[in-house]
mmCIF file with all atom_site columns, C-alpha atoms in Angstrom:
data_model
loop_
_atom_site.group_PDB
_atom_site.id
_atom_site.type_symbol
_atom_site.label_atom_id
_atom_site.label_alt_id
_atom_site.label_comp_id
_atom_site.label_asym_id
_atom_site.label_entity_id
_atom_site.label_seq_id
_atom_site.pdbx_PDB_ins_code
_atom_site.Cartn_x
_atom_site.Cartn_y
_atom_site.Cartn_z
_atom_site.occupancy
_atom_site.B_iso_or_equiv
_atom_site.pdbx_formal_charge
_atom_site.auth_seq_id
_atom_site.auth_comp_id
_atom_site.auth_asym_id
_atom_site.auth_atom_id
_atom_site.pdbx_PDB_model_num
ATOM 1   C CA . MET K 1 1   ? 0.561   -12.877 8.853   1.00 61.00 ? 6   MET K CA 1
ATOM 2   C CA . PRO K 1 2   ? 3.294   -14.949 7.079   1.00 74.00 ? 7   PRO K CA 1
ATOM 3   C CA . LEU K 1 3   ? 4.190   -16.495 10.140  1.00 82.00 ? 8   LEU K CA 1
ATOM 4   C CA . ARG K 1 4   ? 0.608   -17.753 10.860  1.00 77.00 ? 9   ARG K CA 1
ATOM 5   C CA . LEU K 1 5   ? 0.416   -18.924 7.279   1.00 77.00 ? 10  LEU K CA 1
ATOM 6   C CA . VAL K 1 6   ? 3.431   -21.244 7.620   1.00 83.00 ? 11  VAL K CA 1
ATOM 7   C CA . TYR K 1 7   ? 1.543   -22.318 10.788  1.00 80.00 ? 12  TYR K CA 1
ATOM 8   C CA . LEU K 1 8   ? -1.244  -23.380 8.877   1.00 73.00 ? 13  LEU K CA 1
ATOM 9   C CA . ILE K 1 9   ? 0.338   -24.842 6.118   1.00 80.00 ? 14  ILE K CA 1
ATOM 10  C CA . VAL K 1 10  ? 2.310   -26.912 8.382   1.00 82.00 ? 15  VAL K CA 1
ATOM 11  C CA . THR K 1 11  ? -0.713  -28.177 10.751  1.00 79.00 ? 16  THR K CA 1
ATOM 12  C CA . THR K 1 12  ? -2.719  -28.874 7.526   1.00 77.00 ? 17  THR K CA 1
ATOM 13  C CA . VAL K 1 13  ? 0.388   -31.012 6.262   1.00 79.00 ? 18  VAL K CA 1
ATOM 14  C CA . PHE K 1 14  ? 0.387   -32.920 9.877   1.00 76.00 ? 19  PHE K CA 1
ATOM 15  C CA . ALA K 1 15  ? -3.418  -33.179 9.597   1.00 74.00 ? 20  ALA K CA 1
ATOM 16  C CA . PHE K 1 16  ? -3.028  -34.784 5.983   1.00 74.00 ? 21  PHE K CA 1
ATOM 17  C CA . LEU K 1 17  ? -0.143  -37.188 7.459   1.00 76.00 ? 22  LEU K CA 1
ATOM 18  C CA . ARG K 1 18  ? -2.212  -38.548 10.332  1.00 73.00 ? 23  ARG K CA 1
ATOM 19  C CA . LEU K 1 19  ? -4.891  -39.476 7.957   1.00 68.00 ? 24  LEU K CA 1
ATOM 20  C CA . LEU K 1 20  ? -2.620  -41.918 6.048   1.00 74.00 ? 25  LEU K CA 1
ATOM 21  C CA . PRO K 1 21  ? -2.213  -44.787 8.924   1.00 74.00 ? 26  PRO K CA 1
ATOM 22  C CA . GLY K 1 22  ? -5.862  -44.875 9.207   1.00 68.00 ? 27  GLY K CA 1
ATOM 23  C CA . SER K 1 23  ? -8.852  -47.433 7.222   1.00 77.00 ? 28  SER K CA 1
ATOM 24  C CA . ASP K 1 24  ? -10.969 -46.273 4.531   1.00 80.00 ? 29  ASP K CA 1
ATOM 25  C CA . ARG K 1 25  ? -13.873 -47.073 6.926   1.00 76.00 ? 30  ARG K CA 1
ATOM 26  C CA . ASP K 1 26  ? -12.152 -44.668 9.803   1.00 75.00 ? 31  ASP K CA 1
ATOM 27  C CA . LYS K 1 27  ? -11.772 -42.088 7.468   1.00 74.00 ? 32  LYS K CA 1
ATOM 28  C CA . ASP K 1 28  ? -15.061 -42.348 6.266   1.00 77.00 ? 33  ASP K CA 1
ATOM 29  C CA . ILE K 1 29  ? -16.484 -41.982 9.675   1.00 76.00 ? 34  ILE K CA 1
ATOM 30  C CA . GLU K 1 30  ? -14.484 -39.207 10.562  1.00 75.00 ? 35  GLU K CA 1
ATOM 31  C CA . ILE K 1 31  ? -15.652 -37.559 7.127   1.00 75.00 ? 36  ILE K CA 1
ATOM 32  C CA . LEU K 1 32  ? -19.294 -37.903 8.231   1.00 76.00 ? 37  LEU K CA 1
ATOM 33  C CA . VAL K 1 33  ? -18.396 -36.539 11.448  1.00 76.00 ? 38  VAL K CA 1
ATOM 34  C CA . LEU K 1 34  ? -16.788 -33.459 10.497  1.00 76.00 ? 39  LEU K CA 1
ATOM 35  C CA . ARG K 1 35  ? -20.169 -33.081 7.646   1.00 75.00 ? 40  ARG K CA 1
ATOM 36  C CA . HIS K 1 36  ? -22.501 -33.017 10.304  1.00 76.00 ? 41  HIS K CA 1
ATOM 37  C CA . GLN K 1 37  ? -20.213 -30.206 12.509  1.00 77.00 ? 42  GLN K CA 1
ATOM 38  C CA . LEU K 1 38  ? -20.338 -27.990 9.659   1.00 76.00 ? 43  LEU K CA 1
ATOM 39  C CA . THR K 1 39  ? -23.900 -28.355 9.094   1.00 74.00 ? 44  THR K CA 1
ATOM 40  C CA . VAL K 1 40  ? -24.544 -27.546 12.801  1.00 76.00 ? 45  VAL K CA 1
ATOM 41  C CA . LEU K 1 41  ? -21.956 -24.595 12.321  1.00 78.00 ? 46  LEU K CA 1
ATOM 42  C CA . GLN K 1 42  ? -23.721 -23.375 9.632   1.00 75.00 ? 47  GLN K CA 1
ATOM 43  C CA . ARG K 1 43  ? -27.083 -23.205 11.119  1.00 75.00 ? 48  ARG K CA 1
ATOM 44  C CA . GLN K 1 44  ? -25.413 -21.066 13.753  1.00 80.00 ? 49  GLN K CA 1
ATOM 45  C CA . VAL K 1 45  ? -23.244 -18.522 12.266  1.00 76.00 ? 50  VAL K CA 1
ATOM 46  C CA . ALA K 1 46  ? -24.878 -16.359 9.471   1.00 76.00 ? 51  ALA K CA 1
ATOM 47  C CA . LYS K 1 47  ? -21.600 -15.709 7.455   1.00 77.00 ? 52  LYS K CA 1
ATOM 48  C CA . PRO K 1 48  ? -18.272 -17.095 8.699   1.00 77.00 ? 53  PRO K CA 1
ATOM 49  C CA . ALA K 1 49  ? -14.989 -14.885 8.867   1.00 80.00 ? 54  ALA K CA 1
ATOM 50  C CA . PHE K 1 50  ? -11.860 -16.266 6.985   1.00 81.00 ? 55  PHE K CA 1
ATOM 51  C CA . THR K 1 51  ? -8.255  -14.494 7.369   1.00 82.00 ? 56  THR K CA 1
ATOM 52  C CA . SER K 1 52  ? -6.096  -14.598 4.491   1.00 81.00 ? 57  SER K CA 1
ATOM 53  C CA . GLY K 1 53  ? -4.346  -17.624 5.865   1.00 81.00 ? 58  GLY K CA 1
ATOM 54  C CA . ASP K 1 54  ? -7.234  -19.227 5.975   1.00 81.00 ? 59  ASP K CA 1
ATOM 55  C CA . ARG K 1 55  ? -8.316  -18.277 2.470   1.00 82.00 ? 60  ARG K CA 1
ATOM 56  C CA . PHE K 1 56  ? -4.887  -19.399 0.959   1.00 80.00 ? 61  PHE K CA 1
ATOM 57  C CA . VAL K 1 57  ? -4.868  -23.020 2.750   1.00 79.00 ? 62  VAL K CA 1
ATOM 58  C CA . LEU K 1 58  ? -8.615  -23.423 1.479   1.00 79.00 ? 63  LEU K CA 1
ATOM 59  C CA . ALA K 1 59  ? -7.992  -22.420 -2.044  1.00 79.00 ? 64  ALA K CA 1
ATOM 60  C CA . GLY K 1 60  ? -4.748  -24.539 -2.242  1.00 77.00 ? 65  GLY K CA 1
ATOM 61  C CA . LEU K 1 61  ? -6.457  -27.909 -0.868  1.00 78.00 ? 66  LEU K CA 1
ATOM 62  C CA . LEU K 1 62  ? -9.569  -27.045 -2.996  1.00 77.00 ? 67  LEU K CA 1
ATOM 63  C CA . GLY K 1 63  ? -7.219  -27.010 -5.916  1.00 76.00 ? 68  GLY K CA 1
ATOM 64  C CA . LEU K 1 64  ? -6.096  -30.410 -5.161  1.00 78.00 ? 69  LEU K CA 1
ATOM 65  C CA . LEU K 1 65  ? -9.576  -32.011 -5.472  1.00 76.00 ? 70  LEU K CA 1
ATOM 66  C CA . PRO K 1 66  ? -10.963 -33.130 -8.846  1.00 78.00 ? 71  PRO K CA 1
ATOM 67  C CA . ARG K 1 67  ? -14.493 -30.976 -10.209 1.00 75.00 ? 72  ARG K CA 1
ATOM 68  C CA . GLY K 1 68  ? -16.865 -33.795 -9.929  1.00 76.00 ? 73  GLY K CA 1
ATOM 69  C CA . LYS K 1 69  ? -15.802 -34.193 -5.981  1.00 76.00 ? 74  LYS K CA 1
ATOM 70  C CA . LEU K 1 70  ? -16.043 -30.594 -5.170  1.00 72.00 ? 75  LEU K CA 1
ATOM 71  C CA . ARG K 1 71  ? -19.790 -30.555 -6.653  1.00 73.00 ? 76  ARG K CA 1
ATOM 72  C CA . HIS K 1 72  ? -20.742 -32.822 -3.747  1.00 73.00 ? 77  HIS K CA 1
ATOM 73  C CA . LEU K 1 73  ? -18.867 -31.126 -0.927  1.00 73.00 ? 78  LEU K CA 1
ATOM 74  C CA . ALA K 1 74  ? -20.396 -29.335 1.678   1.00 70.00 ? 79  ALA K CA 1
ATOM 75  C CA . LEU K 1 75  ? -18.337 -26.224 2.112   1.00 76.00 ? 80  LEU K CA 1
ATOM 76  C CA . LEU K 1 76  ? -18.776 -22.799 3.830   1.00 77.00 ? 81  LEU K CA 1
ATOM 77  C CA . VAL K 1 77  ? -17.783 -21.123 0.445   1.00 78.00 ? 82  VAL K CA 1
ATOM 78  C CA . ARG K 1 78  ? -18.764 -21.623 -3.152  1.00 78.00 ? 83  ARG K CA 1
ATOM 79  C CA . PRO K 1 79  ? -16.350 -21.835 -6.162  1.00 76.00 ? 84  PRO K CA 1
ATOM 80  C CA . GLU K 1 80  ? -17.689 -18.073 -7.367  1.00 81.00 ? 85  GLU K CA 1
ATOM 81  C CA . THR K 1 81  ? -16.171 -16.882 -3.572  1.00 82.00 ? 86  THR K CA 1
ATOM 82  C CA . VAL K 1 82  ? -12.472 -18.675 -4.095  1.00 80.00 ? 87  VAL K CA 1
ATOM 83  C CA . LEU K 1 83  ? -12.502 -16.990 -7.581  1.00 82.00 ? 88  LEU K CA 1
ATOM 84  C CA . ARG K 1 84  ? -13.328 -13.886 -5.672  1.00 86.00 ? 89  ARG K CA 1
ATOM 85  C CA . TRP K 1 85  ? -10.592 -14.085 -3.640  1.00 83.00 ? 90  TRP K CA 1
ATOM 86  C CA . HIS K 1 86  ? -7.803  -14.894 -6.210  1.00 81.00 ? 91  HIS K CA 1
ATOM 87  C CA . ARG K 1 87  ? -8.973  -11.621 -7.938  1.00 85.00 ? 92  ARG K CA 1
ATOM 88  C CA . ASP K 1 88  ? -8.987  -9.364  -5.102  1.00 84.00 ? 93  ASP K CA 1
ATOM 89  C CA . LEU K 1 89  ? -5.301  -10.771 -4.354  1.00 81.00 ? 94  LEU K CA 1
ATOM 90  C CA . LEU K 1 90  ? -4.288  -10.012 -7.892  1.00 83.00 ? 95  LEU K CA 1
ATOM 91  C CA . ARG K 1 91  ? -5.895  -6.646  -7.731  1.00 86.00 ? 96  ARG K CA 1
ATOM 92  C CA . ARG K 1 92  ? -3.871  -5.807  -4.452  1.00 84.00 ? 97  ARG K CA 1
ATOM 93  C CA . ARG K 1 93  ? -0.967  -7.035  -5.929  1.00 81.00 ? 98  ARG K CA 1
ATOM 94  C CA . ASP K 1 94  ? -1.207  -4.989  -9.010  1.00 80.00 ? 99  ASP K CA 1
ATOM 95  C CA . ALA K 1 95  ? -2.107  -2.374  -7.128  1.00 79.00 ? 100 ALA K CA 1
ATOM 96  C CA . ALA K 1 96  ? 1.015   -2.238  -5.053  1.00 75.00 ? 101 ALA K CA 1
ATOM 97  C CA . ALA K 1 97  ? 3.168   -2.490  -8.065  1.00 77.00 ? 102 ALA K CA 1
ATOM 98  C CA . CYS K 1 98  ? 1.679   0.431   -9.580  1.00 76.00 ? 103 CYS K CA 1
ATOM 99  C CA . THR K 1 99  ? 1.729   2.744   -6.465  1.00 72.00 ? 104 THR K CA 1
ATOM 100 C CA . PRO K 1 100 ? 4.835   5.297   -6.351  1.00 70.00 ? 105 PRO K CA 1
ATOM 101 C CA . ARG K 1 101 ? 7.182   4.608   -3.977  1.00 74.00 ? 106 ARG K CA 1
ATOM 102 C CA . ARG K 1 102 ? 7.414   7.994   -2.445  1.00 74.00 ? 107 ARG K CA 1
ATOM 103 C CA . ARG K 1 103 ? 3.930   9.964   -1.935  1.00 74.00 ? 108 ARG K CA 1
ATOM 104 C CA . GLY K 1 104 ? 3.235   13.671  -2.533  1.00 74.00 ? 109 GLY K CA 1
ATOM 105 C CA . ARG K 1 105 ? 4.833   15.887  -4.836  1.00 76.00 ? 110 ARG K CA 1
ATOM 106 C CA . PRO K 1 106 ? 8.354   15.250  -6.509  1.00 77.00 ? 111 PRO K CA 1
ATOM 107 C CA . ARG K 1 107 ? 11.345  16.874  -5.256  1.00 82.00 ? 112 ARG K CA 1
ATOM 108 C CA . THR K 1 108 ? 12.790  20.026  -6.658  1.00 85.00 ? 113 THR K CA 1
ATOM 109 C CA . PHE K 1 109 ? 16.172  19.589  -8.310  1.00 88.00 ? 114 PHE K CA 1
ATOM 110 C CA . SER K 1 110 ? 19.002  21.128  -5.938  1.00 89.00 ? 115 SER K CA 1
ATOM 111 C CA . SER K 1 111 ? 19.815  23.075  -8.952  1.00 91.00 ? 116 SER K CA 1
ATOM 112 C CA . ILE K 1 112 ? 16.700  25.164  -8.835  1.00 91.00 ? 117 ILE K CA 1
ATOM 113 C CA . ARG K 1 113 ? 17.039  25.594  -5.130  1.00 91.00 ? 118 ARG K CA 1
ATOM 114 C CA . LEU K 1 114 ? 20.300  26.888  -5.453  1.00 92.00 ? 119 LEU K CA 1
ATOM 115 C CA . LEU K 1 115 ? 19.400  29.263  -8.467  1.00 92.00 ? 120 LEU K CA 1
ATOM 116 C CA . VAL K 1 116 ? 16.501  30.567  -6.353  1.00 91.00 ? 121 VAL K CA 1
ATOM 117 C CA . LEU K 1 117 ? 18.940  31.126  -3.179  1.00 90.00 ? 122 LEU K CA 1
ATOM 118 C CA . ARG K 1 118 ? 21.462  32.826  -5.666  1.00 91.00 ? 123 ARG K CA 1
ATOM 119 C CA . LEU K 1 119 ? 19.278  34.936  -7.280  1.00 91.00 ? 124 LEU K CA 1
ATOM 120 C CA . ALA K 1 120 ? 17.334  35.905  -3.914  1.00 88.00 ? 125 ALA K CA 1
ATOM 121 C CA . ARG K 1 121 ? 20.888  36.762  -2.075  1.00 85.00 ? 126 ARG K CA 1
ATOM 122 C CA . GLU K 1 122 ? 22.344  38.743  -5.722  1.00 87.00 ? 127 GLU K CA 1
ATOM 123 C CA . ASN K 1 123 ? 18.958  40.705  -5.552  1.00 85.00 ? 128 ASN K CA 1
ATOM 124 C CA . PRO K 1 124 ? 17.939  41.847  -2.208  1.00 81.00 ? 129 PRO K CA 1
ATOM 125 C CA . SER K 1 125 ? 15.084  44.119  -4.075  1.00 81.00 ? 130 SER K CA 1
ATOM 126 C CA . TRP K 1 126 ? 13.367  41.170  -5.230  1.00 86.00 ? 131 TRP K CA 1
ATOM 127 C CA . GLY K 1 127 ? 10.780  39.404  -3.661  1.00 86.00 ? 132 GLY K CA 1
ATOM 128 C CA . TYR K 1 128 ? 9.638   35.431  -4.143  1.00 87.00 ? 133 TYR K CA 1
ATOM 129 C CA . ARG K 1 129 ? 7.052   36.246  -7.084  1.00 90.00 ? 134 ARG K CA 1
ATOM 130 C CA . ARG K 1 130 ? 9.499   38.234  -8.659  1.00 90.00 ? 135 ARG K CA 1
ATOM 131 C CA . ILE K 1 131 ? 11.973  35.407  -8.784  1.00 91.00 ? 136 ILE K CA 1
ATOM 132 C CA . HIS K 1 132 ? 9.233   33.130  -9.899  1.00 93.00 ? 137 HIS K CA 1
ATOM 133 C CA . GLY K 1 133 ? 8.674   35.560  -12.624 1.00 93.00 ? 138 GLY K CA 1
ATOM 134 C CA . GLU K 1 134 ? 12.802  35.192  -13.850 1.00 92.00 ? 139 GLU K CA 1
ATOM 135 C CA . LEU K 1 135 ? 12.644  31.674  -13.327 1.00 93.00 ? 140 LEU K CA 1
ATOM 136 C CA . ALA K 1 136 ? 9.409   31.270  -15.610 1.00 93.00 ? 141 ALA K CA 1
ATOM 137 C CA . ALA K 1 137 ? 11.002  33.398  -17.806 1.00 93.00 ? 142 ALA K CA 1
ATOM 138 C CA . LEU K 1 138 ? 14.247  31.038  -17.906 1.00 91.00 ? 143 LEU K CA 1
ATOM 139 C CA . GLY K 1 139 ? 11.808  28.354  -18.629 1.00 92.00 ? 144 GLY K CA 1
ATOM 140 C CA . VAL K 1 140 ? 12.230  26.802  -15.210 1.00 91.00 ? 145 VAL K CA 1
ATOM 141 C CA . THR K 1 141 ? 9.131   25.208  -14.174 1.00 90.00 ? 146 THR K CA 1
ATOM 142 C CA . VAL K 1 142 ? 8.614   25.933  -10.101 1.00 91.00 ? 147 VAL K CA 1
ATOM 143 C CA . ALA K 1 143 ? 5.733   26.983  -8.037  1.00 91.00 ? 148 ALA K CA 1
ATOM 144 C CA . ALA K 1 144 ? 5.795   30.598  -6.572  1.00 91.00 ? 149 ALA K CA 1
ATOM 145 C CA . SER K 1 145 ? 4.990   28.761  -3.333  1.00 90.00 ? 150 SER K CA 1
ATOM 146 C CA . THR K 1 146 ? 8.177   26.711  -3.794  1.00 91.00 ? 151 THR K CA 1
ATOM 147 C CA . VAL K 1 147 ? 10.379  29.717  -4.171  1.00 91.00 ? 152 VAL K CA 1
ATOM 148 C CA . TRP K 1 148 ? 8.856   31.000  -1.092  1.00 90.00 ? 153 TRP K CA 1
ATOM 149 C CA . GLU K 1 149 ? 9.410   27.869  0.919   1.00 91.00 ? 154 GLU K CA 1
ATOM 150 C CA . PHE K 1 150 ? 13.105  27.691  0.001   1.00 89.00 ? 155 PHE K CA 1
ATOM 151 C CA . MET K 1 151 ? 13.379  31.485  1.358   1.00 88.00 ? 156 MET K CA 1
ATOM 152 C CA . LYS K 1 152 ? 12.022  30.774  4.401   1.00 89.00 ? 157 LYS K CA 1
ATOM 153 C CA . VAL K 1 153 ? 13.748  27.685  4.887   1.00 90.00 ? 158 VAL K CA 1
ATOM 154 C CA . TYR K 1 154 ? 17.155  29.261  4.187   1.00 88.00 ? 159 TYR K CA 1
ATOM 155 C CA . GLY K 1 155 ? 16.320  32.132  6.382   1.00 86.00 ? 160 GLY K CA 1
ATOM 156 C CA . ILE K 1 156 ? 16.579  35.105  3.556   1.00 85.00 ? 161 ILE K CA 1
ATOM 157 C CA . ASP K 1 157 ? 13.726  37.296  4.602   1.00 79.00 ? 162 ASP K CA 1
ATOM 158 C CA . PRO K 1 158 ? 10.959  38.846  2.259   1.00 73.00 ? 163 PRO K CA 1
ATOM 159 C CA . SER K 1 159 ? 12.225  41.686  0.222   1.00 67.00 ? 164 SER K CA 1
ATOM 160 C CA . PRO K 1 160 ? 11.354  44.835  2.030   1.00 62.00 ? 165 PRO K CA 1
ATOM 161 C CA . GLU K 1 161 ? 13.399  43.578  5.385   1.00 59.00 ? 166 GLU K CA 1
ATOM 162 C CA . ARG K 1 162 ? 16.066  42.359  3.055   1.00 57.00 ? 167 ARG K CA 1
ATOM 163 C CA . GLN K 1 163 ? 16.461  45.906  1.569   1.00 61.00 ? 168 GLN K CA 1
ATOM 164 C CA . HIS K 1 164 ? 17.942  48.093  4.024   1.00 64.00 ? 169 HIS K CA 1
ATOM 165 C CA . THR K 1 165 ? 18.907  51.675  2.458   1.00 67.00 ? 170 THR K CA 1
ATOM 166 C CA . THR K 1 166 ? 21.303  53.608  4.775   1.00 70.00 ? 171 THR K CA 1
ATOM 167 C CA . TRP K 1 167 ? 22.098  57.341  4.892   1.00 72.00 ? 172 TRP K CA 1
ATOM 168 C CA . ALA K 1 168 ? 25.568  56.650  3.547   1.00 75.00 ? 173 ALA K CA 1
ATOM 169 C CA . ASP K 1 169 ? 24.392  54.729  0.591   1.00 70.00 ? 174 ASP K CA 1
ATOM 170 C CA . PHE K 1 170 ? 21.487  57.591  -0.241  1.00 69.00 ? 175 PHE K CA 1
ATOM 171 C CA . LEU K 1 171 ? 23.883  60.432  0.065   1.00 76.00 ? 176 LEU K CA 1
ATOM 172 C CA . PRO K 1 172 ? 26.542  60.770  -2.132  1.00 65.00 ? 177 PRO K CA 1
#
């Protein structure tokens, strides 16, 4: 896209430079020929499709012409269309600036993760819901599913599988 835009700008500049040595009569005849070609194309094509580079070059060139001349030109677009292009461009730019760089939920702090893992290791009879409840009592806001996910990722089994009571522990 940026390379195509540079190409369009350079070709437009060269087309302008090509017109400089010509006489006014030659330029007027070329303008009449181009206008006639434009009317023929307008009859054949219902709605032309402009690329963003085409829009940029066209809006830039139209901005250089005085308003009086613009009223008499046979253009494919109306002034309202150029203004809409500009509004869309600004809306996309502002929307891109407002969107967060990272999508989805924010990451959980590593201190919360370490606390979940510590509680799970020191209390083998607690499940993820109990750990979630203890964290809530401490004022730590984290979802129960996040606690469960941490335990699953770090290989800590649910509480019934972690709690093994042997006969040696049971009998004094």
